[in-house]
Amino acid sequence: MIHYDVVVIGGGPAGLAASKTLMDKNKKVMLVERENRLGGILKQCIHDGFGLIQFKKMLTGPEYAERYIDLIREGDIDIKLLSFVTKVKKLDKGFEITIVNKEGINTYDTKAIILANGCRERTSRQISIQGTRPAGIFTAGTAQYFVNLLGVLPTKRCVILGSGDIGLIMARRLTLEGAEVEGVYEAKSTPSGLTRNIIQCLEDYDIPLHLSSTVTKVFGEERVTGVEVSNVDDKMQPIKGTQRMVPCDALILSVGLIPENEIAESLGVEMDGNTKGPVVNNSLMTSVKGVYSCGNALHVNDLVDYVSESGVTAALGAVNYLEGEEESKKQEYIKVNYENKDFMYVVPQLFDKSKPENNIFYLRSRNSVKNVKLKVLVEGKEVFSKAYAELKPPEMKRLQVNFKDIHLKNIEIKMESAEI
């Protein structure tokens, strides 16, 4: 059986960054990717806006991925493409991983695992849209794959349900390719995507955004012929009498992402109901020692630069685990506290007292609020604060906090009104 120090599962931006970091630390690494090319979703994101934080340059998705791919191909990393992890077994010291690919079924031994599986899109069946099941219902990612990688226009006139960023980007992309986007419908009273995408993808192209509205029915036998849209109340339930029929040949869904965590769950990793990803400490280690989670498998990010950043954090955590395994058994964790009424989530959820420096918290506000200050408190005493003119749920925030020389017993992240 071949032995590795770390197996990285997922060859998207988080897995690439983790692999590059482990390579630089001279660890023996295997990178497992189920597709035939590395890069994850970046391969089909031909718009720019990537890399301003990591590379200080505006890049397209493929350009961003290629920078990491070129770096790891220079090193000694075993890359397994078109490979699927079918089983992970916990051993007394390490893990046994079974992989299926064109070479057959093989089992490998590793001391640590980094889960960089990414996430998947919700489908029409997961949001309970009534009607038939004709051709022409796509997730936004699938539509993007058709247009950007296959060169096929999947619609002439479409409705987009959900104002997530990929849906907004596809509204612009389809318009540029000659399709008509009748409108973007969002059940919430506020958009789900970044403000810049609302402006650049909808307003600049005169594409209507209908808030507090949703698709309630699909029409068509072999192909979509139209959809029924309705206004919704404050509980996002359709309001009778508001429905209308919109003729179209496609319904494109941008209704949220679900972190891929089947492997984590099979290992008994503790999960967070808010993020739908693992509970982790500030090294991004899960409740199972030696198993790390990063990128969109941990929580859905809005910037790829932060996805890569978390891959680096997980890799450095794995390196420390490998080089100080006995010390890692003595870790003392503190719960990171926050008010559910103020925050959708805060990651990490736990804090390892032995690693006080340069810690990063990722969080999202539960509601849109203006003129607020985020505070980090230890035993009720403020150790860090940052003011914001506005916080919105679609826009993730990042706090970098140094707890050096601070006696840690209780950590709380708090939101307060502030004069800005």
XYZ file of C-alpha atoms in Angstrom:
420
model
C 0.000 0.000 0.000
C 1.348 3.442 -0.960
C 1.661 5.876 1.944
C 1.138 9.651 1.860
C 1.515 12.347 4.466
C -1.650 14.091 3.270
C -4.379 13.291 0.745
C -6.189 16.336 -0.634
C -9.663 15.565 -1.973
C -10.770 18.118 -4.570
C -8.742 19.919 -7.225
C -10.491 23.304 -7.164
C -8.966 26.510 -5.763
C -8.950 25.288 -2.142
C -7.367 21.931 -3.012
C -4.813 23.540 -5.321
C -3.752 26.069 -2.675
C -3.541 23.351 -0.026
C -1.466 21.103 -2.296
C 0.912 23.949 -3.179
C 1.443 24.744 0.512
C 2.063 21.100 1.420
C 4.485 20.778 -1.494
C 6.430 23.789 -0.217
C 6.648 22.088 3.189
C 8.134 18.942 1.579
C 5.200 16.690 2.403
C 4.250 13.682 0.300
C 0.874 14.590 -1.186
C -1.770 12.967 -3.364
C -4.379 15.242 -4.969
C -7.620 13.504 -5.989
C -9.939 15.155 -8.547
C -13.068 13.588 -10.029
C -12.996 15.615 -13.273
C -10.493 15.282 -16.110
C -8.889 18.661 -15.406
C -7.873 20.554 -12.306
C -9.420 23.894 -11.458
C -12.916 23.093 -10.217
C -15.625 25.576 -11.170
C -12.960 28.117 -12.207
C -12.550 26.328 -15.545
C -15.860 27.712 -16.783
C -15.747 31.155 -15.111
C -14.356 33.121 -18.046
C -15.308 36.515 -16.571
C -12.679 38.468 -14.647
C -12.714 39.558 -11.005
C -10.517 36.801 -9.549
C -7.124 37.134 -7.871
C -7.056 40.724 -6.621
C -6.186 39.556 -3.101
C -3.996 36.515 -3.831
C -2.159 37.773 -6.922
C -2.845 41.551 -6.837
C -4.142 41.257 -10.376
C -7.522 40.976 -12.105
C -7.750 37.487 -13.617
C -10.353 35.260 -15.219
C -11.238 31.979 -13.508
C -9.085 29.807 -15.835
C -6.144 32.214 -15.453
C -6.428 32.068 -11.666
C -6.543 28.263 -11.631
C -3.686 27.968 -14.130
C -1.344 29.893 -11.845
C -1.760 27.274 -9.120
C -1.762 24.359 -11.559
C 1.553 25.476 -13.076
C 3.085 25.730 -9.588
C 2.021 22.299 -8.346
C 3.039 20.573 -11.586
C 6.580 21.782 -10.887
C 6.613 19.765 -7.669
C 6.380 16.119 -6.693
C 2.621 15.735 -6.170
C 0.722 12.632 -7.244
C -2.312 13.933 -9.134
C -5.191 11.520 -9.703
C -7.703 12.803 -12.277
C -11.048 11.190 -13.123
C -10.781 9.584 -9.695
C -13.497 9.025 -7.129
C -13.101 8.433 -3.402
C -15.479 5.606 -2.552
C -14.484 4.938 1.043
C -12.446 6.474 3.849
C -11.657 4.348 6.893
C -10.251 5.666 10.176
C -7.248 3.701 11.433
C -5.425 3.829 14.775
C -2.892 6.166 13.177
C -4.172 7.786 10.028
C -6.667 6.808 7.368
C -7.207 4.305 4.575
C -8.653 5.777 1.371
C -10.155 3.747 -1.474
C -10.135 5.371 -4.933
C -11.721 4.222 -8.205
C -10.320 5.368 -11.573
C -9.145 3.916 -14.890
C -6.343 2.146 -12.997
C -8.964 0.173 -11.100
C -9.748 0.138 -7.381
C -6.793 1.080 -5.187
C -6.319 1.742 -1.503
C -3.883 4.262 -0.026
C -2.678 5.073 3.452
C -2.386 8.653 4.764
C -1.782 10.416 8.060
C -4.057 13.368 7.287
C -6.860 14.348 4.911
C -7.863 17.756 3.578
C -11.458 17.919 2.362
C -11.682 20.475 -0.448
C -14.741 18.982 -2.144
C -16.469 22.279 -2.922
C -20.244 22.482 -3.205
C -23.119 21.642 -5.537
C -26.134 23.599 -6.723
C -29.680 23.092 -5.515
C -32.031 21.729 -8.161
C -35.694 22.370 -8.969
C -36.739 19.277 -7.033
C -34.995 20.558 -3.908
C -37.067 23.749 -3.925
C -40.373 22.012 -4.754
C -41.422 23.756 -7.961
C -44.655 22.220 -9.242
C -45.357 21.137 -12.802
C -43.953 18.763 -15.370
C -40.318 17.825 -15.939
C -39.547 19.024 -19.472
C -36.131 19.738 -20.941
C -34.926 23.285 -20.404
C -34.511 23.418 -16.620
C -30.870 24.107 -15.805
C -28.864 25.138 -12.792
C -26.899 28.311 -13.467
C -23.641 26.335 -13.326
C -24.889 23.904 -15.948
C -25.945 26.763 -18.218
C -22.509 28.308 -17.719
C -20.870 24.997 -18.670
C -22.937 24.809 -21.873
C -22.085 28.350 -22.951
C -18.474 28.755 -21.810
C -17.041 25.270 -22.312
C -19.263 23.594 -24.906
C -20.088 26.697 -26.944
C -23.807 25.858 -26.921
C -26.548 28.392 -26.217
C -29.142 26.488 -24.135
C -31.935 29.051 -24.416
C -33.399 31.800 -26.569
C -35.665 33.276 -23.885
C -35.305 32.354 -20.230
C -36.346 33.159 -16.688
C -33.728 33.069 -13.942
C -34.879 32.055 -10.462
C -32.640 33.276 -7.645
C -30.279 36.226 -7.485
C -27.152 34.350 -6.427
C -23.936 35.551 -8.030
C -23.679 32.819 -10.661
C -27.287 33.511 -11.702
C -26.518 37.214 -12.080
C -23.367 36.476 -14.061
C -25.285 34.120 -16.345
C -27.976 36.772 -16.921
C -25.265 38.963 -18.409
C -23.516 36.126 -20.220
C -26.678 34.862 -21.913
C -27.635 38.409 -22.924
C -24.222 38.931 -24.500
C -24.678 35.693 -26.479
C -28.013 36.859 -27.878
C -30.535 35.231 -25.546
C -33.318 37.226 -23.910
C -33.438 37.144 -20.116
C -37.052 38.034 -19.247
C -36.101 38.705 -15.643
C -34.429 37.505 -12.466
C -36.852 36.479 -9.702
C -35.834 36.422 -6.033
C -38.104 35.148 -3.239
C -36.343 37.255 -0.616
C -36.932 40.982 -0.254
C -33.233 41.672 -0.844
C -30.829 40.309 -3.506
C -28.697 37.264 -2.692
C -25.724 38.294 -4.842
C -22.974 40.859 -4.438
C -23.905 44.493 -5.071
C -21.322 44.817 -7.824
C -22.926 41.925 -9.711
C -26.395 43.467 -9.367
C -25.027 46.613 -11.001
C -22.687 45.119 -13.607
C -24.829 42.145 -14.642
C -28.406 43.398 -14.361
C -28.628 47.175 -14.210
C -26.015 47.737 -16.924
C -28.007 45.450 -19.264
C -31.512 46.571 -18.267
C -32.414 43.108 -16.972
C -35.314 43.349 -14.470
C -34.862 42.085 -10.906
C -38.151 41.062 -9.263
C -37.806 40.840 -5.477
C -40.319 39.017 -3.242
C -41.225 36.908 -6.296
C -40.732 33.276 -7.220
C -41.515 30.609 -9.804
C -44.430 28.461 -8.677
C -45.033 26.222 -11.691
C -43.340 24.981 -14.867
C -45.251 24.403 -18.115
C -44.290 22.193 -21.043
C -44.115 18.565 -22.102
C -40.931 17.843 -24.046
C -39.521 21.366 -23.584
C -40.290 24.266 -21.231
C -42.912 26.560 -22.773
C -43.333 28.899 -19.835
C -43.346 29.343 -16.071
C -45.798 30.743 -13.573
C -44.401 33.468 -11.308
C -46.047 34.806 -8.147
C -45.373 37.404 -5.506
C -44.581 36.053 -2.047
C -45.316 37.298 1.481
C -42.821 37.917 4.279
C -42.734 34.154 4.922
C -41.915 33.584 1.238
C -45.260 31.905 0.589
C -47.001 32.635 -2.764
C -49.760 35.235 -2.590
C -52.973 34.067 -4.281
C -54.072 36.177 -7.211
C -50.611 37.504 -8.028
C -49.571 34.707 -10.360
C -48.879 35.310 -14.048
C -47.559 33.173 -16.894
C -44.214 34.047 -18.506
C -43.506 32.403 -21.907
C -39.940 31.071 -22.121
C -37.992 28.015 -23.269
C -35.757 27.653 -20.189
C -35.744 28.100 -16.440
C -32.312 28.718 -14.955
C -31.870 28.155 -11.221
C -29.542 30.075 -8.942
C -31.115 29.030 -5.670
C -28.169 28.294 -3.424
C -25.229 25.985 -2.932
C -24.801 22.937 -0.720
C -21.319 22.034 0.592
C -20.253 18.514 -0.441
C -19.670 16.687 2.831
C -20.631 13.065 2.323
C -17.055 11.969 3.086
C -16.907 14.093 6.235
C -20.224 12.670 7.421
C -19.052 9.102 6.741
C -16.157 9.728 9.151
C -18.481 11.023 11.859
C -17.311 14.633 11.575
C -19.446 17.040 13.613
C -21.435 19.330 11.289
C -22.687 22.901 11.676
C -26.359 23.315 10.777
C -25.815 26.937 9.786
C -22.931 26.473 7.329
C -23.850 22.889 6.308
C -20.114 22.229 6.659
C -17.920 20.784 9.433
C -17.299 22.357 12.807
C -13.615 23.345 12.762
C -11.003 25.019 14.938
C -8.743 27.884 13.881
C -6.444 25.452 12.040
C -9.544 24.187 10.178
C -9.266 20.754 11.774
C -12.618 19.026 12.180
C -13.799 17.036 15.193
C -11.911 14.027 13.751
C -8.194 14.533 14.368
C -6.200 14.665 11.159
C -9.199 15.639 8.992
C -9.306 19.238 7.744
C -11.957 21.113 5.772
C -11.545 24.193 3.597
C -13.057 26.228 0.780
C -16.721 25.883 -0.126
C -16.944 22.464 1.520
C -16.485 24.288 4.828
C -18.808 27.225 4.079
C -19.847 28.979 0.886
C -17.467 31.853 0.130
C -18.098 34.867 -2.084
C -14.478 35.368 -3.220
C -12.191 32.682 -4.612
C -9.224 34.370 -2.932
C -10.685 33.430 0.462
C -11.284 29.878 -0.756
C -7.569 29.603 -1.542
C -6.665 31.265 1.753
C -8.571 28.623 3.692
C -6.775 25.910 1.696
C -3.454 27.350 2.875
C -4.709 27.489 6.489
C -5.834 23.856 6.369
C -2.528 22.760 4.846
C -0.486 24.567 7.501
C -2.697 22.996 10.154
C -2.038 19.553 8.666
C 1.719 20.248 8.639
C 1.647 21.171 12.341
C -0.380 18.053 13.065
C 2.109 15.840 11.250
C 5.142 17.442 12.869
C 3.716 17.646 16.378
C 1.178 14.876 16.579
C 1.590 14.265 20.315
C 1.127 17.951 21.144
C -2.020 18.040 19.027
C -3.663 15.598 21.430
C -3.366 18.181 24.226
C -5.258 20.930 22.424
C -7.737 22.885 24.518
C -10.623 24.324 22.542
C -12.779 27.350 23.316
C -16.184 27.812 21.702
C -16.569 30.973 19.612
C -19.846 32.558 20.727
C -22.167 34.821 18.716
C -25.832 35.810 18.570
C -27.884 33.916 15.981
C -30.112 36.961 15.554
C -27.111 38.955 14.296
C -25.060 36.380 12.379
C -25.865 33.568 9.964
C -22.615 31.894 10.998
C -19.066 32.415 12.212
C -16.173 30.154 11.139
C -14.168 28.754 12.883
C -16.575 27.650 15.563
C -13.812 26.553 17.963
C -10.511 28.108 18.989
C -7.292 26.289 19.840
C -5.566 28.254 22.624
C -2.137 27.041 21.511
C -2.377 29.031 18.248
C -3.143 32.640 19.270
C -1.571 34.570 16.391
C -2.988 35.719 13.036
C -6.348 34.009 13.307
C -9.017 34.580 10.682
C -12.766 34.581 11.278
C -15.229 34.400 8.367
C -18.798 35.506 9.007
C -22.045 36.697 7.456
C -24.629 39.027 8.969
C -28.142 37.653 9.183
C -29.771 40.871 7.983
C -28.836 43.969 6.027
C -27.731 46.558 8.582
C -26.049 49.958 8.381
C -23.513 51.742 10.583
C -22.378 48.830 12.727
C -19.227 47.731 14.475
C -18.046 44.133 14.788
C -16.249 43.447 18.044
C -14.206 40.497 19.243
C -14.436 40.141 23.021
C -12.426 37.977 25.416
C -14.086 37.628 28.831
C -16.205 40.633 27.889
C -13.199 42.832 27.097
C -12.801 44.185 23.557
C -9.603 43.009 21.822
C -10.532 43.883 18.234
C -13.149 45.951 16.446
C -13.964 47.081 12.926
C -16.683 49.471 11.740
C -18.776 49.016 8.602
C -21.072 51.442 6.815
C -23.196 48.437 5.798
C -23.330 44.685 6.235
C -25.316 42.427 3.896
C -25.891 38.637 4.087
C -24.472 38.002 0.567
C -21.189 39.707 1.436
C -18.977 37.608 3.678
C -16.686 39.471 6.059
C -13.205 38.504 7.181
C -11.645 39.477 10.513
C -7.961 38.846 11.246
C -7.333 38.843 14.986
C -4.173 38.383 17.052
C -4.726 36.943 20.545
C -1.033 36.902 21.519
C -0.421 37.658 25.206
C -4.162 37.470 25.917
C -5.435 34.992 28.482
C -8.155 33.148 26.590
C -11.164 31.756 28.430
C -14.139 32.969 26.420
C -14.399 34.410 22.876
C -17.438 36.280 21.613
C -18.076 38.069 18.329
C -20.607 40.840 18.724
C -22.421 43.364 16.505
C -23.198 46.854 17.787
C -24.538 50.073 16.301
C -21.845 52.626 15.509
C -21.590 56.198 14.333
C -19.643 56.207 11.039
